[in-house]
PDB file of C-alpha atoms in Angstrom:
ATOM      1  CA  UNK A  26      23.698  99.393 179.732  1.00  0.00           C
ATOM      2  CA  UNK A  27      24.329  99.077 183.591  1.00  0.00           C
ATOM      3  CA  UNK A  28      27.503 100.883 183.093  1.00  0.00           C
ATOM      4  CA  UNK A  29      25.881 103.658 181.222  1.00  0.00           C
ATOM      5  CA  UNK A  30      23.011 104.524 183.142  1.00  0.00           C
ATOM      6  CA  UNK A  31      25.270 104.924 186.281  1.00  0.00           C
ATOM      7  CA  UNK A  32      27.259 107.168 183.964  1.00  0.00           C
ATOM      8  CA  UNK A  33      24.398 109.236 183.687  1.00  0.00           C
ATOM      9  CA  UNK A  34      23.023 109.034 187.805  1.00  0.00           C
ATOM     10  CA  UNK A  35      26.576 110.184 188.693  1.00  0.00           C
ATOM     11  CA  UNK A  36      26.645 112.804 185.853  1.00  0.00           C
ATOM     12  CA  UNK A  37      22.765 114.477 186.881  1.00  0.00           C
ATOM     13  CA  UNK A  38      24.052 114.921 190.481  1.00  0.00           C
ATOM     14  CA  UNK A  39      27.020 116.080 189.714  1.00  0.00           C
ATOM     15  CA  UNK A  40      25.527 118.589 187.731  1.00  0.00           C
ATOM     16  CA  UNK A  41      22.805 118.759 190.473  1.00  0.00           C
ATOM     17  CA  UNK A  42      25.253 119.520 193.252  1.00  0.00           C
ATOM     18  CA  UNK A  43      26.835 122.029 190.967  1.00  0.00           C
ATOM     19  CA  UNK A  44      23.440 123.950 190.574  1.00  0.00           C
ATOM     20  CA  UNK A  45      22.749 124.108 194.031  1.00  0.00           C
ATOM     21  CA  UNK A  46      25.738 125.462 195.468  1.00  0.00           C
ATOM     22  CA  UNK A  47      24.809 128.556 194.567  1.00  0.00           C
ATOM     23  CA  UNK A  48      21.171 128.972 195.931  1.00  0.00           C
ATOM     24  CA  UNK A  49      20.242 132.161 194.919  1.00  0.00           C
ATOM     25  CA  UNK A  50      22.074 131.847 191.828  1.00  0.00           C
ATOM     26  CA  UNK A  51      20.043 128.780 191.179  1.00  0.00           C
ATOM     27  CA  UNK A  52      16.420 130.008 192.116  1.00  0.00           C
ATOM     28  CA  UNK A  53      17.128 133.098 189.923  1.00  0.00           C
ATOM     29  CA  UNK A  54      18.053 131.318 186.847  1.00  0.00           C
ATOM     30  CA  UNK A  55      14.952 129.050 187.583  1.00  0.00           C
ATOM     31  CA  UNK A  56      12.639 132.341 187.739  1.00  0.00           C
ATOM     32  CA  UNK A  57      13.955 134.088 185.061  1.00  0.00           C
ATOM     33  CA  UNK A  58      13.783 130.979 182.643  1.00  0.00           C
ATOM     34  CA  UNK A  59      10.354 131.224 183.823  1.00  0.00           C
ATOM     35  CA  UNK A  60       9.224 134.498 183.443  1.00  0.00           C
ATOM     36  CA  UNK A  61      10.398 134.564 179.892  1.00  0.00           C
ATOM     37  CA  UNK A  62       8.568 131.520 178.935  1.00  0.00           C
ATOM     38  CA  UNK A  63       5.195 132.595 180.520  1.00  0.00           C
ATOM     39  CA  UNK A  64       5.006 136.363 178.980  1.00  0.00           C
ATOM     40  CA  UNK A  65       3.193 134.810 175.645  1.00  0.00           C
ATOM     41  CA  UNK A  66       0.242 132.565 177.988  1.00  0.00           C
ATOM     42  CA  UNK A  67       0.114 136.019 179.452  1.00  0.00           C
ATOM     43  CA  UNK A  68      -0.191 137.745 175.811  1.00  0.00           C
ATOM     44  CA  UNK A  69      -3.202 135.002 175.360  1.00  0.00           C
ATOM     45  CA  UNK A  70      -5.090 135.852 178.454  1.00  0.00           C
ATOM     46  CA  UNK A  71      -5.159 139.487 176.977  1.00  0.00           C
ATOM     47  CA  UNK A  72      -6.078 138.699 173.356  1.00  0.00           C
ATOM     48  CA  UNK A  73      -9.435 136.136 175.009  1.00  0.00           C
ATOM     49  CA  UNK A  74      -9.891 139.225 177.502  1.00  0.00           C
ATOM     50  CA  UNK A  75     -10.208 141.645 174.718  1.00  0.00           C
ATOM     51  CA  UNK A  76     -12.901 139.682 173.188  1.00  0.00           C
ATOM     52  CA  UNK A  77     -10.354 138.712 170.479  1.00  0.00           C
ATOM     53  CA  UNK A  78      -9.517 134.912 169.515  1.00  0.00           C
ATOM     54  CA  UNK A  79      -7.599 132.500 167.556  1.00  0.00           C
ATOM     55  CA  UNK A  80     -10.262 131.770 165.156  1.00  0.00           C
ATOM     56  CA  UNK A  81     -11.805 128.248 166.422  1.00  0.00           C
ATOM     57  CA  UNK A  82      -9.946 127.922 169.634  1.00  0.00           C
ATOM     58  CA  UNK A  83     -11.428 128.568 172.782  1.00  0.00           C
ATOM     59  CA  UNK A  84      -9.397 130.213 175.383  1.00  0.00           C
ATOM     60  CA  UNK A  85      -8.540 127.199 177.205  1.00  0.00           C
ATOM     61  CA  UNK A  86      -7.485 125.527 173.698  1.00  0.00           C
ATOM     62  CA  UNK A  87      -5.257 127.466 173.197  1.00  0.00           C
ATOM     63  CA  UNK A  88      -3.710 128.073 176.648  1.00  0.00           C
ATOM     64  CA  UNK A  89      -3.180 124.108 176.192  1.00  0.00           C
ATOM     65  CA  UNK A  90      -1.444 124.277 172.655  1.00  0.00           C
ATOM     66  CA  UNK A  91       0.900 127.024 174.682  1.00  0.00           C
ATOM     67  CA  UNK A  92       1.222 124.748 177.793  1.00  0.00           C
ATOM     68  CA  UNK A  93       2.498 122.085 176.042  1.00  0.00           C
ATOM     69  CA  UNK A  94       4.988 124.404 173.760  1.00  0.00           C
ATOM     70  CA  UNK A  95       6.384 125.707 177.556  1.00  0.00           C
ATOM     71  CA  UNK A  96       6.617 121.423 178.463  1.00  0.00           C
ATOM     72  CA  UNK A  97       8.642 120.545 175.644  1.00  0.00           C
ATOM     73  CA  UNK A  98      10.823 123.547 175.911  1.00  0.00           C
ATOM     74  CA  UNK A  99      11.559 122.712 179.396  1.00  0.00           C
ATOM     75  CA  UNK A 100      12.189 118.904 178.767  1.00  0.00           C
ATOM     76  CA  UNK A 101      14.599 119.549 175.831  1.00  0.00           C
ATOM     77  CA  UNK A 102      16.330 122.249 178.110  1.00  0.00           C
ATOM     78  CA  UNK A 103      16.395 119.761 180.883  1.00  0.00           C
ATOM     79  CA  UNK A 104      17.846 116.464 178.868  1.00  0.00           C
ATOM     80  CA  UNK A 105      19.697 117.790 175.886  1.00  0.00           C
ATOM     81  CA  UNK A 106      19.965 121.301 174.992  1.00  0.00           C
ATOM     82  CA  UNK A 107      23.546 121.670 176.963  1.00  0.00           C
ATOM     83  CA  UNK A 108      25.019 119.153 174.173  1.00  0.00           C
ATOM     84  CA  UNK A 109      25.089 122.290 171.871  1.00  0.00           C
ATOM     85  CA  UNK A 110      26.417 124.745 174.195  1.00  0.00           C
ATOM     86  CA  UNK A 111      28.690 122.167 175.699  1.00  0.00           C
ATOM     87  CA  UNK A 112      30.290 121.565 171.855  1.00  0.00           C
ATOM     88  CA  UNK A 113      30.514 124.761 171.011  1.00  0.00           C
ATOM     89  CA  UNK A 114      32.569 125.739 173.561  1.00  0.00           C
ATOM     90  CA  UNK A 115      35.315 122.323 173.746  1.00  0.00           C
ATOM     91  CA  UNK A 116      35.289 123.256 169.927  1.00  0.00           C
ATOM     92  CA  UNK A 117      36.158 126.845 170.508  1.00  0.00           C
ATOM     93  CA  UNK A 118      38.895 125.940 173.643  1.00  0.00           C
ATOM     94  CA  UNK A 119      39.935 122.656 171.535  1.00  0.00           C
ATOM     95  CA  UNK A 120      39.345 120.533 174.896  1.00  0.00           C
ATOM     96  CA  UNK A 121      36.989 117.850 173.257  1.00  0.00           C
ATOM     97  CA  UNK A 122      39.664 115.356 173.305  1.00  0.00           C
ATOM     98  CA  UNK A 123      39.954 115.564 176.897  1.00  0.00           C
ATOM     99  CA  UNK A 124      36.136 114.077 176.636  1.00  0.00           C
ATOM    100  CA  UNK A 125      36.701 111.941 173.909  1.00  0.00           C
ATOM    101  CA  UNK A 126      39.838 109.917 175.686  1.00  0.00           C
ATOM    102  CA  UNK A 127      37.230 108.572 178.240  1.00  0.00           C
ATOM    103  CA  UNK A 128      36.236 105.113 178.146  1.00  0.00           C
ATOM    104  CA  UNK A 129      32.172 105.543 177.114  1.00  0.00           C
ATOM    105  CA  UNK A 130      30.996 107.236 173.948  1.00  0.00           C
ATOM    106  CA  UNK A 131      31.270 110.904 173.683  1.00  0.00           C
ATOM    107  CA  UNK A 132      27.705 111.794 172.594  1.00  0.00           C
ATOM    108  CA  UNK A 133      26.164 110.129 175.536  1.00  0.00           C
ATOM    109  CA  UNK A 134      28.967 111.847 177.780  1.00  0.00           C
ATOM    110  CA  UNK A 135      28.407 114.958 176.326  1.00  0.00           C
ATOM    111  CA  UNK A 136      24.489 114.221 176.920  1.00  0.00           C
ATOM    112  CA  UNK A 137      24.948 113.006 180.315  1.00  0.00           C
ATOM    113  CA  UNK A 138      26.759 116.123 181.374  1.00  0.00           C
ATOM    114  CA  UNK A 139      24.264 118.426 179.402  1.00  0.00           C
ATOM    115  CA  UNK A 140      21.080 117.718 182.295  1.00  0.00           C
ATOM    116  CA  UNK A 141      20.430 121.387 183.230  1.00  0.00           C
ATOM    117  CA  UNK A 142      18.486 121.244 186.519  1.00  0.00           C
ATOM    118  CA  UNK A 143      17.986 124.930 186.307  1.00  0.00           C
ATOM    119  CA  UNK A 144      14.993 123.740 183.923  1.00  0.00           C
ATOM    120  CA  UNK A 145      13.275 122.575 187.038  1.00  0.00           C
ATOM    121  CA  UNK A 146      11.457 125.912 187.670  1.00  0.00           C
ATOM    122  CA  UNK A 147      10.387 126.046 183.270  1.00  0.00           C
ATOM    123  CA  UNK A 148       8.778 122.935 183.952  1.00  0.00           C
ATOM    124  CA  UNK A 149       6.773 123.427 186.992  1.00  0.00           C
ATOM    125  CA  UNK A 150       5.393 126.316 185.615  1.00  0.00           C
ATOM    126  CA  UNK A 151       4.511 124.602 182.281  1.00  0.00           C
ATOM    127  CA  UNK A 152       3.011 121.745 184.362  1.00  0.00           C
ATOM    128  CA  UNK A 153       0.769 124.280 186.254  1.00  0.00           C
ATOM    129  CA  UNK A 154      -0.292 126.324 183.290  1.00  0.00           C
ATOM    130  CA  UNK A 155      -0.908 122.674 181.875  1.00  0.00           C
ATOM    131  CA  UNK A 156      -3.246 121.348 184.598  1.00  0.00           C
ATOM    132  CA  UNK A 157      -5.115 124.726 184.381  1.00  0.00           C
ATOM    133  CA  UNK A 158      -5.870 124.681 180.814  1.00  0.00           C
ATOM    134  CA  UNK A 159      -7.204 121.183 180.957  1.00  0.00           C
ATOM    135  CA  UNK A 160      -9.902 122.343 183.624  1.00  0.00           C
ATOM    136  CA  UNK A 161     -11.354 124.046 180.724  1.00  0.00           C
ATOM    137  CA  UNK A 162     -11.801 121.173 177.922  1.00  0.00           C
ATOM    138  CA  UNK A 163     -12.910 118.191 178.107  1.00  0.00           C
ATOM    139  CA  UNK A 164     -12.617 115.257 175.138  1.00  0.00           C
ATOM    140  CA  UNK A 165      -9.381 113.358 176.766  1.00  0.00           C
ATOM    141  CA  UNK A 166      -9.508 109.647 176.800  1.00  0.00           C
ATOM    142  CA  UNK A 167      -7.034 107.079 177.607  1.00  0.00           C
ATOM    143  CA  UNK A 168      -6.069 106.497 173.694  1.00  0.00           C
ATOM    144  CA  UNK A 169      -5.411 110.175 173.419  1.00  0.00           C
ATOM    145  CA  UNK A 170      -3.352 110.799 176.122  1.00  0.00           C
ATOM    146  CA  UNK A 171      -1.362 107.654 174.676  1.00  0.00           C
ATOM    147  CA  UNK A 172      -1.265 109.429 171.244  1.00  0.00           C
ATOM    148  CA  UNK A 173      -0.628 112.306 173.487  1.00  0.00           C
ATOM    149  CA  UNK A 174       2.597 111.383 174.595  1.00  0.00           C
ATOM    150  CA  UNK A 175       3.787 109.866 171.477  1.00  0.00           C
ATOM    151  CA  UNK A 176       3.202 112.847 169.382  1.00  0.00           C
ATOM    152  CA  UNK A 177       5.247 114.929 172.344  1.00  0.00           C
ATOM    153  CA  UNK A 178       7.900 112.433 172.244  1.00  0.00           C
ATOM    154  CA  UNK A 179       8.054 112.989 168.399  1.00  0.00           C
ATOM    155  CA  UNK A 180       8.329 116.957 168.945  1.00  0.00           C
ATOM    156  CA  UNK A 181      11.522 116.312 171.566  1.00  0.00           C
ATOM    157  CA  UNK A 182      12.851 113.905 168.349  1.00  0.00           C
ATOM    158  CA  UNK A 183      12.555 117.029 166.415  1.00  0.00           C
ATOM    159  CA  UNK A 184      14.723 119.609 169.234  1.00  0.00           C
ATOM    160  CA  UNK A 185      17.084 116.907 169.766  1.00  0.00           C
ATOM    161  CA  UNK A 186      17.603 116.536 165.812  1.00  0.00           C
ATOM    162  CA  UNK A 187      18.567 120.504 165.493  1.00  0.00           C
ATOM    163  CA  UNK A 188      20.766 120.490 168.632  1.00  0.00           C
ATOM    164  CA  UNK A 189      22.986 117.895 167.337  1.00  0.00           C
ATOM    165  CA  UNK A 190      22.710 119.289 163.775  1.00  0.00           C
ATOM    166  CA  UNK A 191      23.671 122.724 165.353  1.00  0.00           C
ATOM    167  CA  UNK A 192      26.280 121.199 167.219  1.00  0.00           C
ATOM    168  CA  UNK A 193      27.922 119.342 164.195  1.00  0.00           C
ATOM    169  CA  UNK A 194      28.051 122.484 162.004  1.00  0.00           C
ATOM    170  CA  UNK A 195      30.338 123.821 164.855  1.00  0.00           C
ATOM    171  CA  UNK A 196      33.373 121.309 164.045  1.00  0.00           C
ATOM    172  CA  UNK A 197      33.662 123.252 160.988  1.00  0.00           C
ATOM    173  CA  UNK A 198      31.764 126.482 161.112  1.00  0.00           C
ATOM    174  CA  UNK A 199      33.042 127.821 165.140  1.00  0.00           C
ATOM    175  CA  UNK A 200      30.819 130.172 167.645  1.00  0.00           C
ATOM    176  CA  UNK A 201      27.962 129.722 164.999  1.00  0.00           C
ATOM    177  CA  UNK A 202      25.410 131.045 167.591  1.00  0.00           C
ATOM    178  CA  UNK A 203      23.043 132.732 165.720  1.00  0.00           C
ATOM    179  CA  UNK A 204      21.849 129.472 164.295  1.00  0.00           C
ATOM    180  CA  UNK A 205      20.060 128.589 167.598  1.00  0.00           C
ATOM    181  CA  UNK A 206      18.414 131.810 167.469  1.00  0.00           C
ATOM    182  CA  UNK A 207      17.150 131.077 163.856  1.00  0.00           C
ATOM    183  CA  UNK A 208      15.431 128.163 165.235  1.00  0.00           C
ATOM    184  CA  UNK A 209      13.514 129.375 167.715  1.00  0.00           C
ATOM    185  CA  UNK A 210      12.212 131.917 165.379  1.00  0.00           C
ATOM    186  CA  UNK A 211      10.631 129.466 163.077  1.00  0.00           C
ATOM    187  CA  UNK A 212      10.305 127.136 166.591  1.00  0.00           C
ATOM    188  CA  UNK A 213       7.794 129.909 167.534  1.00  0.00           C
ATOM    189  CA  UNK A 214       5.106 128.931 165.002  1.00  0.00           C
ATOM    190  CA  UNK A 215       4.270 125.620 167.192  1.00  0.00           C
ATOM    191  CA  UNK A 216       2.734 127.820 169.790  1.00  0.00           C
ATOM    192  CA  UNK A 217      -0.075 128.819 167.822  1.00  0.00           C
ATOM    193  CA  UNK A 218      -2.726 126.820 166.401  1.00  0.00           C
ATOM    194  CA  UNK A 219      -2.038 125.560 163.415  1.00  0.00           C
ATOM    195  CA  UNK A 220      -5.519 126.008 161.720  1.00  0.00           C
ATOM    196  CA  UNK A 221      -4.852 129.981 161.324  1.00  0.00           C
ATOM    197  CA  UNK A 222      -1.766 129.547 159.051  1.00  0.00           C
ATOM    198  CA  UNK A 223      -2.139 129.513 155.192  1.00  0.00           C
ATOM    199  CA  UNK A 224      -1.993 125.403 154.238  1.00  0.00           C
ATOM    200  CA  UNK A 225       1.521 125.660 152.872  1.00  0.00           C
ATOM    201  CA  UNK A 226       2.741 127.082 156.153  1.00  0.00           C
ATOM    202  CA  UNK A 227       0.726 124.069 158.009  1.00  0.00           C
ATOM    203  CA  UNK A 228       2.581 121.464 155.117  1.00  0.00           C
ATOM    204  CA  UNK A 229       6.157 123.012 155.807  1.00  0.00           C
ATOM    205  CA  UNK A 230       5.696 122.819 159.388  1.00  0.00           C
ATOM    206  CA  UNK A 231       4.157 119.494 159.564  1.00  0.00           C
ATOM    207  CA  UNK A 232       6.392 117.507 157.143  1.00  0.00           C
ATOM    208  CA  UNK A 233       9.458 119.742 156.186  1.00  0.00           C
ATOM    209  CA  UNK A 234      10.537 121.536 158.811  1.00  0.00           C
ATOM    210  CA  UNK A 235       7.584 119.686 162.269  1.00  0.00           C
ATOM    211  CA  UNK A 236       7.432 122.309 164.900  1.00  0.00           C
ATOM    212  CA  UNK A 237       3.722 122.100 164.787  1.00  0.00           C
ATOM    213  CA  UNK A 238       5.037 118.509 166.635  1.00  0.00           C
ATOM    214  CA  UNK A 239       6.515 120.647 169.460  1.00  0.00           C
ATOM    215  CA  UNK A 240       3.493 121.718 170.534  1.00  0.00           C
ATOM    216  CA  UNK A 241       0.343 121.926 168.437  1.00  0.00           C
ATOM    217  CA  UNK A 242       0.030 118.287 167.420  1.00  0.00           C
ATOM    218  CA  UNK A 243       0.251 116.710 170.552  1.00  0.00           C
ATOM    219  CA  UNK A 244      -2.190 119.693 172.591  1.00  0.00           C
ATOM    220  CA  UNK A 245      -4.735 118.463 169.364  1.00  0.00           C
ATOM    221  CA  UNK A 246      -4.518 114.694 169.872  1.00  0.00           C
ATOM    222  CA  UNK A 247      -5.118 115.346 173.866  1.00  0.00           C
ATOM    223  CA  UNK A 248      -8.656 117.085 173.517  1.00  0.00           C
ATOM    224  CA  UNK A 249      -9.767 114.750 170.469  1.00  0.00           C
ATOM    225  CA  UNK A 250      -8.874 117.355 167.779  1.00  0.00           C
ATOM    226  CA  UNK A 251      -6.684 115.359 165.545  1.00  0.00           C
ATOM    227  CA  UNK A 252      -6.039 114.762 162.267  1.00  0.00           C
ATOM    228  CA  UNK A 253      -4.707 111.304 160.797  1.00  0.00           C
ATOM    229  CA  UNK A 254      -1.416 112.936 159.323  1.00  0.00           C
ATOM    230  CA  UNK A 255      -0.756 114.204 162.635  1.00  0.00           C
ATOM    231  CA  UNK A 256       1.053 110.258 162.821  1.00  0.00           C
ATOM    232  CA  UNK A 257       2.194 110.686 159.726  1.00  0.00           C
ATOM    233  CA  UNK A 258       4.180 113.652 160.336  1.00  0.00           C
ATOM    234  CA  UNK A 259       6.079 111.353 163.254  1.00  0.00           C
ATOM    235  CA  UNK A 260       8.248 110.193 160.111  1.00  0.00           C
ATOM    236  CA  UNK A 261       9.998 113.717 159.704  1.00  0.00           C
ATOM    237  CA  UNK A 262      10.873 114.067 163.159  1.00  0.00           C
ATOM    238  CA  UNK A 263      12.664 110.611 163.497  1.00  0.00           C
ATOM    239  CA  UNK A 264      14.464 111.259 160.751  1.00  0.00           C
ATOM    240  CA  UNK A 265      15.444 114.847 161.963  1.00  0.00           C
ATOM    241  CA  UNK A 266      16.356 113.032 165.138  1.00  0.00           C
ATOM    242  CA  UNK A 267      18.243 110.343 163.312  1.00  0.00           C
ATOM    243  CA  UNK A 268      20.270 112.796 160.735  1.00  0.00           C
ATOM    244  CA  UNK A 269      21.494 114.462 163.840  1.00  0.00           C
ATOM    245  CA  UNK A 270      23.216 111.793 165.708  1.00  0.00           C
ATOM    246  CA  UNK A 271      24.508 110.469 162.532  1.00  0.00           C
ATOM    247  CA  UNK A 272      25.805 113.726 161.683  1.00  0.00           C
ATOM    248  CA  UNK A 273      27.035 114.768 164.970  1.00  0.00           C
ATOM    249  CA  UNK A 274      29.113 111.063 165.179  1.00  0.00           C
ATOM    250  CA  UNK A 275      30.289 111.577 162.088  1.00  0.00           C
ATOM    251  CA  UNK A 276      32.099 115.173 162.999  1.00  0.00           C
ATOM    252  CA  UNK A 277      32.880 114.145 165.795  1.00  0.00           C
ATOM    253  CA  UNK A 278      34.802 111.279 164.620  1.00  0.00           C
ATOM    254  CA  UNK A 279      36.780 114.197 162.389  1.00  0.00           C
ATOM    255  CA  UNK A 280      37.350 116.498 164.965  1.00  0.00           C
ATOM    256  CA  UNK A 281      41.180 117.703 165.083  1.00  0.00           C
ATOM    257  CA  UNK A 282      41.007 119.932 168.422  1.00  0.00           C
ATOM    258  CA  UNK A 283      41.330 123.469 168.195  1.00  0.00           C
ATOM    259  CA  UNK A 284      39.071 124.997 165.333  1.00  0.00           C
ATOM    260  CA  UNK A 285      37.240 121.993 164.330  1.00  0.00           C
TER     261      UNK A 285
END
């Protein structure tokens, strides 16, 4: 374990150093990231301005449910997204092997080597947008946050499971990019509250397919607003997270260089 998690250290600064050797390379990725994750708190600001709502949610609610959307977004781009981009393109250039010679698993290398500091900026923003929104509702309590930050932990479970999922499918089906794009589509419904959605919508994206886990569920549980299948929708998202790995392990262990 010793071994690994020195693995990792020298892996984040490598890719660390790498990031800031080009400053203004660096602080413009960070700002742009930014700036296209903020536009929709922005697009909330004018709907409460305009008098309008989400029916039930107060302004600050909802800036919350949006805050924590922005937090997991920037965590999964920070620890794990790379490992899809990463495959896709030793797949495509038929350079895995070069990876999978090395004496330490290739998922965790490929997961070491996929921390994106560049996420640094997403997060700081969602962090202040975060503190913000909770000057504006009250209800927290030490057993929420704790439910809190299980119920976020469960919505990472969820990215991580379609990264490696997505990844997988690229042994066999090559530059199959449009499949991340498909996710954040339906990803997009866990910014809004889930209480304006017909109830199959809220059952499909509870228990089927748990974005509402990404962000609604855990902004809920914070301010007191839960439900008690919000814990049983945790089951889902471990086994999203679990059918990935086994999946990705499983192509991996077929992989035949160039082409998948």
């Amino acid at each position: 374990m010793r071994r690994l998690l020195r693995i990792y250290r020298v892996c984040v600064m490598a890719n660390l150093a790498t990031a800031i050797s080009y400053r203004m390379n660096f602080i413009l990725n960070c700002l742009i990231t930014l700036i296209g994750n903020v536009l929709f708190p922005l697009v909330t600001v004018i709907i409460y301005q305009s008098n309008a709502s989400f029916a039930g949610w107060t302004f600050h609610e909802a800036l919350l449910i949006q805050a924590v959307f922005i937090l997991s977004t920037a965590c999964a781009s920070l620890l794990f997204n790379g490992i899809m981009w990463s495959t896709m393109s030793h797949v495509v250039e038929g350079s895995l092997e070069v990876l999978l010679i090395k004496p330490a698993p290739g998922l965790f290398l490929l997961l070491a080597q996929a921390f994106n500091i560049e996420s640094i900026g997403l997060l700081a923003g969602g962090l202040a947008i975060f503190g913000y929104a909770l000057g504006g509702v009250g209800g927290m309590t030490l057993m929420t946050w704790l439910l809190f930050l299980l119920l976020f932990a469960a919505g990472l479970l969820v990215m991580l499971g379609v990264v490696l999922i997505v990844a997988a499918i690229s042994f066999k089906w090559v530059a199959n990019s449009r499949l991340p794009e498909m996710f954040e589509s339906v990803k997009a419904f866990g910014r809004y509250p889930g209480t304006i959605f017909p109830k199959m919508v809220v059952a499909i994206s509870s228990f089927i397919f748990p974005v509402s886990m990404i962000a609604f569920f855990p902004a809920s549980a914070l301010i007191g607003r839960w439900e008690g299948y919000y814990v049983a929708a945790i089951l889902p998202c471990l086994l999203f997270a679990g059918f990935g790995i086994w999946l990705y392990n499983r192509m991996l262990h077929s992989y035949k260089s160039a082409g998948g």
